[in-house]
Structure formats: C-alpha cells, structure tokens
Amino acid sequence: FCCANFSRSRGYCTLRTRTRGGRSEALDVDIHNKEDVGRWVRQLIDEDRLHEFYVSAAWLNLRDKVLAEYKHECQNCKLRGKYVKAIIVHHVKHLRDFPELALSKTYIGRDGKEQMQLKPVCRECHEHVEHPERLRWNKKEPLTEERW
C-alpha cells in the first residue's frame, strides 16, 4: 500500500479529516488524484471551511514529510547562507488559485521543468511572502506624534 490512508473497500487512499466539532470523518476523495483533491479543496474554499484541509491527516502527514525531507531548514534563508528552522510548509502556487496542487510536492512550470510546490520556510519568510503588511519594518508612521 502506498500510505496509511489506503482503503481496502474503495481500492485507493482516502482522506480523513477532522471537523470543527473535533470528530474525524472519512471522505470519498482519492488523495493521489489531483482532480479529486482540487474539487474537495475548492468546496472547502467556497464554504469558508479551509481550516479542515489544514487539519486533515493527508496534509499533516505530507507537511511532516516535506519538513523532514528538507531537514527542517528554511529554503529561502538557506539560499542566503543562513540556517533558520522551518516551521511552515508554503504552497508556492497558492491554494486558493490552484486547489488541485494542495497535496502535490511539485508541479510542472511553463518551461516544462518540475518546480517545487511545497516549500519549507520560517515564519518571517512566510510573512514576507504572504503578509508583508504584518512585518515590523513595514509599519506605517503614526499620523501625529501625540501619545496618551
């Protein structure tokens, strides 16, 4: 069997997810089929339930594998010659735009070459890419000098 999610009755690897109520449920989604994964993630996005993807066994297992594969090193910092522990696995092609790549380590770029889809990064690098407005150096100056 290819992974712990293999279902003998269905003949493929199914998805187990934890709902907001905390219960675990099996979904009829083949986690190795990009179209199935894409439909499921798109549905979660449309229903504002994307959190269920991030707590699913399939994502958590893949996330752990990616972090271990890259020795928990932030790949952006590593390019600059620094070692910083990676705690986030970043979807290079954003999940909301490419839901079919949600559980894919790689994708084929426009040049026909395989590209990294899941990238281990530290919190600061993730914030820099995803939420630059939150960074300390990007704070707006107060309108007045007055402080209470």
Backbone as numpy.savetxt, mean C-alpha at the origin, in Angstrom:
# Nx Ny Nz CAx CAy CAz Cx Cy Cz
0.67 -25.29 -2.60 -0.18 -24.10 -2.60 0.71 -22.87 -2.60
0.25 -21.82 -3.23 1.10 -20.64 -3.38 1.14 -19.79 -2.12
0.09 -19.82 -1.31 0.12 -19.00 -0.09 -0.88 -19.54 0.93
-0.90 -18.94 2.09 -1.77 -19.39 3.18 -3.24 -19.11 2.90
-3.54 -18.33 1.88 -4.92 -17.96 1.58 -5.60 -18.91 0.60
-4.93 -20.04 0.26 -5.50 -20.96 -0.72 -6.76 -21.60 -0.17
-7.81 -21.60 -0.98 -9.09 -22.21 -0.62 -9.28 -23.47 -1.47
-9.32 -24.63 -0.84 -9.52 -25.87 -1.59 -10.87 -25.87 -2.30
-11.89 -25.36 -1.64 -13.23 -25.39 -2.24 -13.33 -24.50 -3.47
-12.61 -23.37 -3.47 -12.69 -22.45 -4.60 -11.61 -22.73 -5.64
-10.50 -23.31 -5.21 -9.43 -23.63 -6.14 -8.48 -22.48 -6.40
-8.56 -21.41 -5.62 -7.64 -20.28 -5.74 -7.49 -19.60 -4.40
-6.58 -18.66 -4.33 -6.29 -17.95 -3.08 -7.35 -16.88 -2.85
-8.06 -17.00 -1.76 -9.13 -16.06 -1.45 -8.62 -14.96 -0.53
-9.46 -14.01 -0.32 -9.11 -12.85 0.48 -9.87 -12.90 1.79
-9.16 -12.73 2.88 -9.81 -12.58 4.18 -9.59 -11.14 4.61
-10.63 -10.53 5.08 -10.53 -9.14 5.51 -11.22 -8.97 6.84
-10.79 -7.96 7.56 -11.38 -7.64 8.86 -12.26 -6.41 8.66
-13.51 -6.53 9.07 -14.44 -5.42 8.91 -14.29 -4.44 10.07
-14.95 -3.31 9.97 -14.86 -2.30 11.04 -15.36 -2.86 12.37
-16.29 -3.81 12.31 -16.80 -4.42 13.53 -15.81 -5.40 14.15
-14.69 -5.64 13.47 -13.65 -6.51 14.01 -13.76 -7.95 13.60
-14.85 -8.32 12.92 -14.98 -9.73 12.51 -14.25 -9.96 11.19
-13.81 -11.18 11.01 -13.08 -11.57 9.80 -14.06 -12.23 8.84
-13.94 -11.90 7.57 -14.82 -12.54 6.60 -14.03 -12.89 5.34
-14.43 -13.99 4.71 -13.80 -14.41 3.47 -14.56 -13.80 2.31
-13.83 -13.26 1.35 -14.44 -12.68 0.16 -14.11 -13.55 -1.03
-14.99 -13.55 -2.01 -14.76 -14.35 -3.22 -13.92 -13.54 -4.19
-12.66 -13.30 -3.80 -11.72 -12.53 -4.62 -10.44 -13.35 -4.74
-10.02 -13.60 -5.97 -8.76 -14.30 -6.21 -7.66 -13.25 -6.10
-6.83 -13.34 -5.06 -5.85 -12.29 -4.80 -4.73 -12.25 -5.83
-4.63 -13.26 -6.69 -3.60 -13.27 -7.74 -4.16 -12.82 -9.08
-5.41 -12.40 -9.10 -6.06 -11.94 -10.32 -6.24 -10.43 -10.22
-5.51 -9.67 -11.03 -5.53 -8.21 -10.93 -6.92 -7.63 -11.14
-7.70 -8.23 -12.04 -9.05 -7.71 -12.29 -9.95 -7.89 -11.07
-9.88 -9.07 -10.42 -10.65 -9.30 -9.20 -10.26 -8.31 -8.11
-8.95 -8.17 -7.91 -8.45 -7.26 -6.88 -8.89 -5.83 -7.21
-8.77 -5.44 -8.47 -9.17 -4.09 -8.89 -10.63 -3.80 -8.63
-11.51 -4.77 -8.94 -12.95 -4.58 -8.68 -13.22 -4.42 -7.20
-12.55 -5.27 -6.38 -12.76 -5.21 -4.94 -12.28 -3.88 -4.36
-11.07 -3.45 -4.73 -10.53 -2.19 -4.21 -11.35 -1.01 -4.70
-11.77 -1.01 -5.96 -12.61 0.07 -6.48 -13.92 0.17 -5.70
-14.51 -0.99 -5.37 -15.74 -1.00 -4.57 -15.49 -0.39 -3.20
-14.37 -0.75 -2.58 -14.04 -0.18 -1.26 -13.85 1.33 -1.35
-13.21 1.79 -2.41 -13.00 3.23 -2.61 -14.34 3.92 -2.78
-15.18 3.37 -3.63 -16.49 3.98 -3.90 -17.37 4.04 -2.66
-17.23 3.04 -1.78 -18.04 2.98 -0.55 -17.32 3.60 0.64
-16.19 4.27 0.41 -15.40 4.91 1.46 -15.04 3.92 2.58
-14.59 2.71 2.16 -14.22 1.66 3.10 -12.81 1.15 2.82
-11.93 2.01 2.31 -10.59 1.58 1.91 -9.78 1.03 3.08
-10.12 1.42 4.28 -9.44 0.90 5.48 -9.46 -0.63 5.49
-10.54 -1.23 4.98 -10.65 -2.69 4.96 -9.55 -3.33 4.10
-9.10 -2.63 3.06 -7.98 -3.14 2.27 -6.72 -3.17 3.12
-6.46 -2.06 3.83 -5.21 -1.94 4.59 -5.14 -2.85 5.82
-6.25 -3.44 6.24 -6.22 -4.40 7.34 -6.48 -5.82 6.86
-6.56 -6.02 5.54 -6.78 -7.36 5.00 -5.51 -8.20 5.17
-5.70 -9.50 5.33 -4.57 -10.41 5.49 -3.67 -10.37 4.26
-4.26 -10.28 3.08 -3.47 -10.26 1.85 -2.52 -9.07 1.83
-3.01 -7.86 2.17 -2.16 -6.67 2.17 -1.11 -6.76 3.27
-1.52 -7.13 4.48 -0.57 -7.18 5.59 0.55 -8.19 5.33
0.21 -9.33 4.75 1.24 -10.34 4.43 2.18 -9.82 3.34
1.61 -9.22 2.29 2.44 -8.70 1.21 3.33 -7.56 1.71
2.77 -6.70 2.54 3.52 -5.58 3.12 4.73 -6.10 3.90
4.50 -7.11 4.73 5.60 -7.69 5.51 6.67 -8.30 4.60
6.24 -8.98 3.53 7.19 -9.58 2.58 8.03 -8.50 1.90
7.41 -7.41 1.49 8.13 -6.33 0.81 9.14 -5.69 1.77
8.72 -5.40 2.99 9.65 -4.82 3.96 10.83 -5.75 4.21
10.58 -7.04 4.36 11.66 -8.01 4.60 12.57 -8.12 3.38
11.98 -8.13 2.19 12.75 -8.25 0.96 13.77 -7.12 0.81
13.40 -5.93 1.27 14.29 -4.77 1.18 14.95 -4.44 2.52
14.95 -5.42 3.42 15.63 -5.32 4.72 15.20 -4.10 5.53
13.93 -3.73 5.39 13.35 -2.61 6.14 14.10 -1.30 5.90
14.71 -1.15 4.73 15.45 0.08 4.41 14.59 0.99 3.54
14.52 2.26 3.89 13.84 3.25 3.07 14.60 3.36 1.75
13.91 3.08 0.65 14.57 3.06 -0.65 14.92 4.47 -1.14
14.17 5.47 -0.74 14.50 6.86 -1.12 15.74 7.34 -0.39
15.82 7.08 0.92 16.99 7.49 1.70 18.23 6.71 1.25
18.05 5.45 0.91 19.16 4.61 0.47 19.81 5.19 -0.78
19.00 5.75 -1.68 19.54 6.38 -2.89 20.42 7.58 -2.55
20.18 8.21 -1.40 20.97 9.36 -0.96 22.11 8.95 -0.04
22.30 7.63 0.12 23.41 7.13 0.93 23.14 7.09 2.42
21.88 7.16 2.84 21.53 7.12 4.26 20.78 5.83 4.55
20.89 5.37 5.79 20.04 4.25 6.22 18.99 4.80 7.17
17.74 4.61 6.78 16.61 4.95 7.64 15.64 3.78 7.56
15.11 3.39 8.70 14.20 2.25 8.74 12.89 2.58 8.02
12.49 1.72 7.12 11.22 1.87 6.41 10.11 1.28 7.27
9.01 2.03 7.40 7.86 1.53 8.16 6.59 1.54 7.31
6.68 2.09 6.11 5.52 2.20 5.22 5.87 1.57 3.89
4.90 0.88 3.30 5.06 0.38 1.94 4.17 1.25 1.06
4.82 2.00 0.19 4.14 3.01 -0.64 3.74 2.41 -1.99
2.50 2.66 -2.42 2.06 2.30 -3.76 2.54 3.39 -4.71
3.51 3.08 -5.56 4.06 4.06 -6.49 2.97 4.57 -7.42
2.24 3.66 -8.04 1.05 4.03 -8.81 -0.08 4.03 -7.80
-0.65 5.19 -7.54 -1.59 5.36 -6.44 -2.78 4.41 -6.51
-3.15 3.92 -5.34 -4.21 2.94 -5.19 -5.53 3.42 -5.79
-5.86 4.67 -5.58 -7.14 5.19 -6.09 -7.15 5.28 -7.62
-5.99 5.45 -8.22 -5.91 5.54 -9.68 -5.69 4.18 -10.35
-5.04 3.27 -9.66 -4.70 1.95 -10.22 -5.05 0.85 -9.21
-6.32 0.64 -8.91 -6.69 -0.35 -7.89 -6.29 -1.78 -8.26
-6.15 -2.06 -9.55 -5.75 -3.40 -9.97 -4.31 -3.73 -9.57
-3.51 -2.72 -9.22 -2.12 -2.94 -8.79 -1.98 -2.98 -7.27
-3.08 -3.02 -6.56 -3.06 -2.96 -5.09 -2.21 -4.05 -4.45
-2.21 -5.24 -5.04 -1.45 -6.36 -4.47 -0.33 -6.81 -5.40
0.18 -5.90 -6.22 1.25 -6.22 -7.17 2.55 -5.57 -6.73
3.63 -6.32 -6.70 4.93 -5.76 -6.33 5.50 -4.91 -7.45
5.14 -5.23 -8.70 5.70 -4.52 -9.85 4.60 -4.21 -10.87
4.96 -3.38 -11.83 4.09 -3.11 -12.98 4.99 -2.88 -14.18
4.42 -2.93 -15.36 5.18 -2.70 -16.59 5.00 -1.23 -16.98
6.10 -0.51 -17.04 6.08 0.92 -17.37 5.85 1.16 -18.85
5.74 2.43 -19.21 5.53 2.81 -20.61 6.67 2.35 -21.52
7.86 2.25 -20.94 9.02 1.82 -21.71 9.10 0.30 -21.86
8.11 -0.42 -21.30 8.09 -1.87 -21.41 8.90 -2.58 -20.35
9.52 -1.83 -19.45 10.35 -2.42 -18.40 9.54 -2.58 -17.11
9.93 -3.59 -16.34 9.27 -3.83 -15.06 9.70 -2.75 -14.06
8.73 -2.16 -13.38 8.98 -1.09 -12.41 8.50 -1.52 -11.03
9.12 -0.96 -9.99 8.72 -1.24 -8.62 7.38 -0.55 -8.33
6.40 -1.31 -7.86 5.10 -0.77 -7.50 4.98 -0.55 -6.00
5.54 -1.46 -5.22 5.48 -1.34 -3.76 6.87 -1.01 -3.25
7.00 0.17 -2.65 8.31 0.70 -2.27 8.37 0.96 -0.77
9.29 0.31 -0.05 9.45 0.59 1.37 10.05 1.99 1.58
9.39 2.79 2.40 9.87 4.14 2.68 9.68 4.47 4.16
10.46 5.44 4.62 10.29 5.94 5.99 9.11 6.92 6.00
8.68 7.29 7.19 7.53 8.19 7.30 7.80 9.54 6.62
9.01 10.09 6.84 9.31 11.41 6.27 9.27 11.38 4.74
9.83 10.34 4.13 9.80 10.25 2.66 8.37 10.07 2.16
7.57 9.30 2.89 6.18 9.11 2.48 5.42 10.43 2.57
5.62 11.16 3.64 4.95 12.45 3.80 5.40 13.42 2.71
6.68 13.37 2.37 7.22 14.26 1.34 6.53 14.01 0.00
6.27 12.75 -0.32 5.64 12.39 -1.59 4.12 12.58 -1.54
3.50 12.11 -0.48 2.04 12.08 -0.40 1.40 13.31 0.23
2.04 13.87 1.24 1.43 14.96 2.01 2.46 16.05 2.33
3.00 16.72 1.31 4.04 17.73 1.59 3.54 18.87 2.47
2.24 19.11 2.48 1.71 20.20 3.30 1.86 19.92 4.80
2.06 18.68 5.19 2.21 18.32 6.60 3.62 18.50 7.12
4.60 18.64 6.26 5.98 18.69 6.69 6.31 19.97 7.43
7.24 19.87 8.40 7.62 21.02 9.22 8.12 22.20 8.39
8.94 21.92 7.38 9.54 22.98 6.59 8.55 23.62 5.62
7.35 23.10 5.55 6.38 23.62 4.59 5.23 24.36 5.30
5.47 24.82 6.52 4.43 25.53 7.27 4.35 26.98 6.80
3.12 27.46 6.72 2.91 28.86 6.33 3.22 29.77 7.51
3.70 30.97 7.19 3.96 31.97 8.22 2.63 32.47 8.78
2.58 32.80 10.08 1.33 33.34 10.65 1.02 34.70 10.01
-0.26 35.03 9.96 -0.67 36.30 9.37 -0.18 37.49 10.18
-0.13 37.33 11.50 0.36 38.40 12.35 1.40 37.82 13.33
2.20 38.71 13.91 3.19 38.31 14.89 2.54 38.11 16.27
1.31 38.53 16.41 0.62 38.51 17.69 0.50 37.09 18.23
0.83 36.92 19.50 0.69 35.61 20.15 -0.06 35.81 21.45
-0.98 34.97 21.74 -1.78 35.12 22.98 -1.24 34.30 24.08
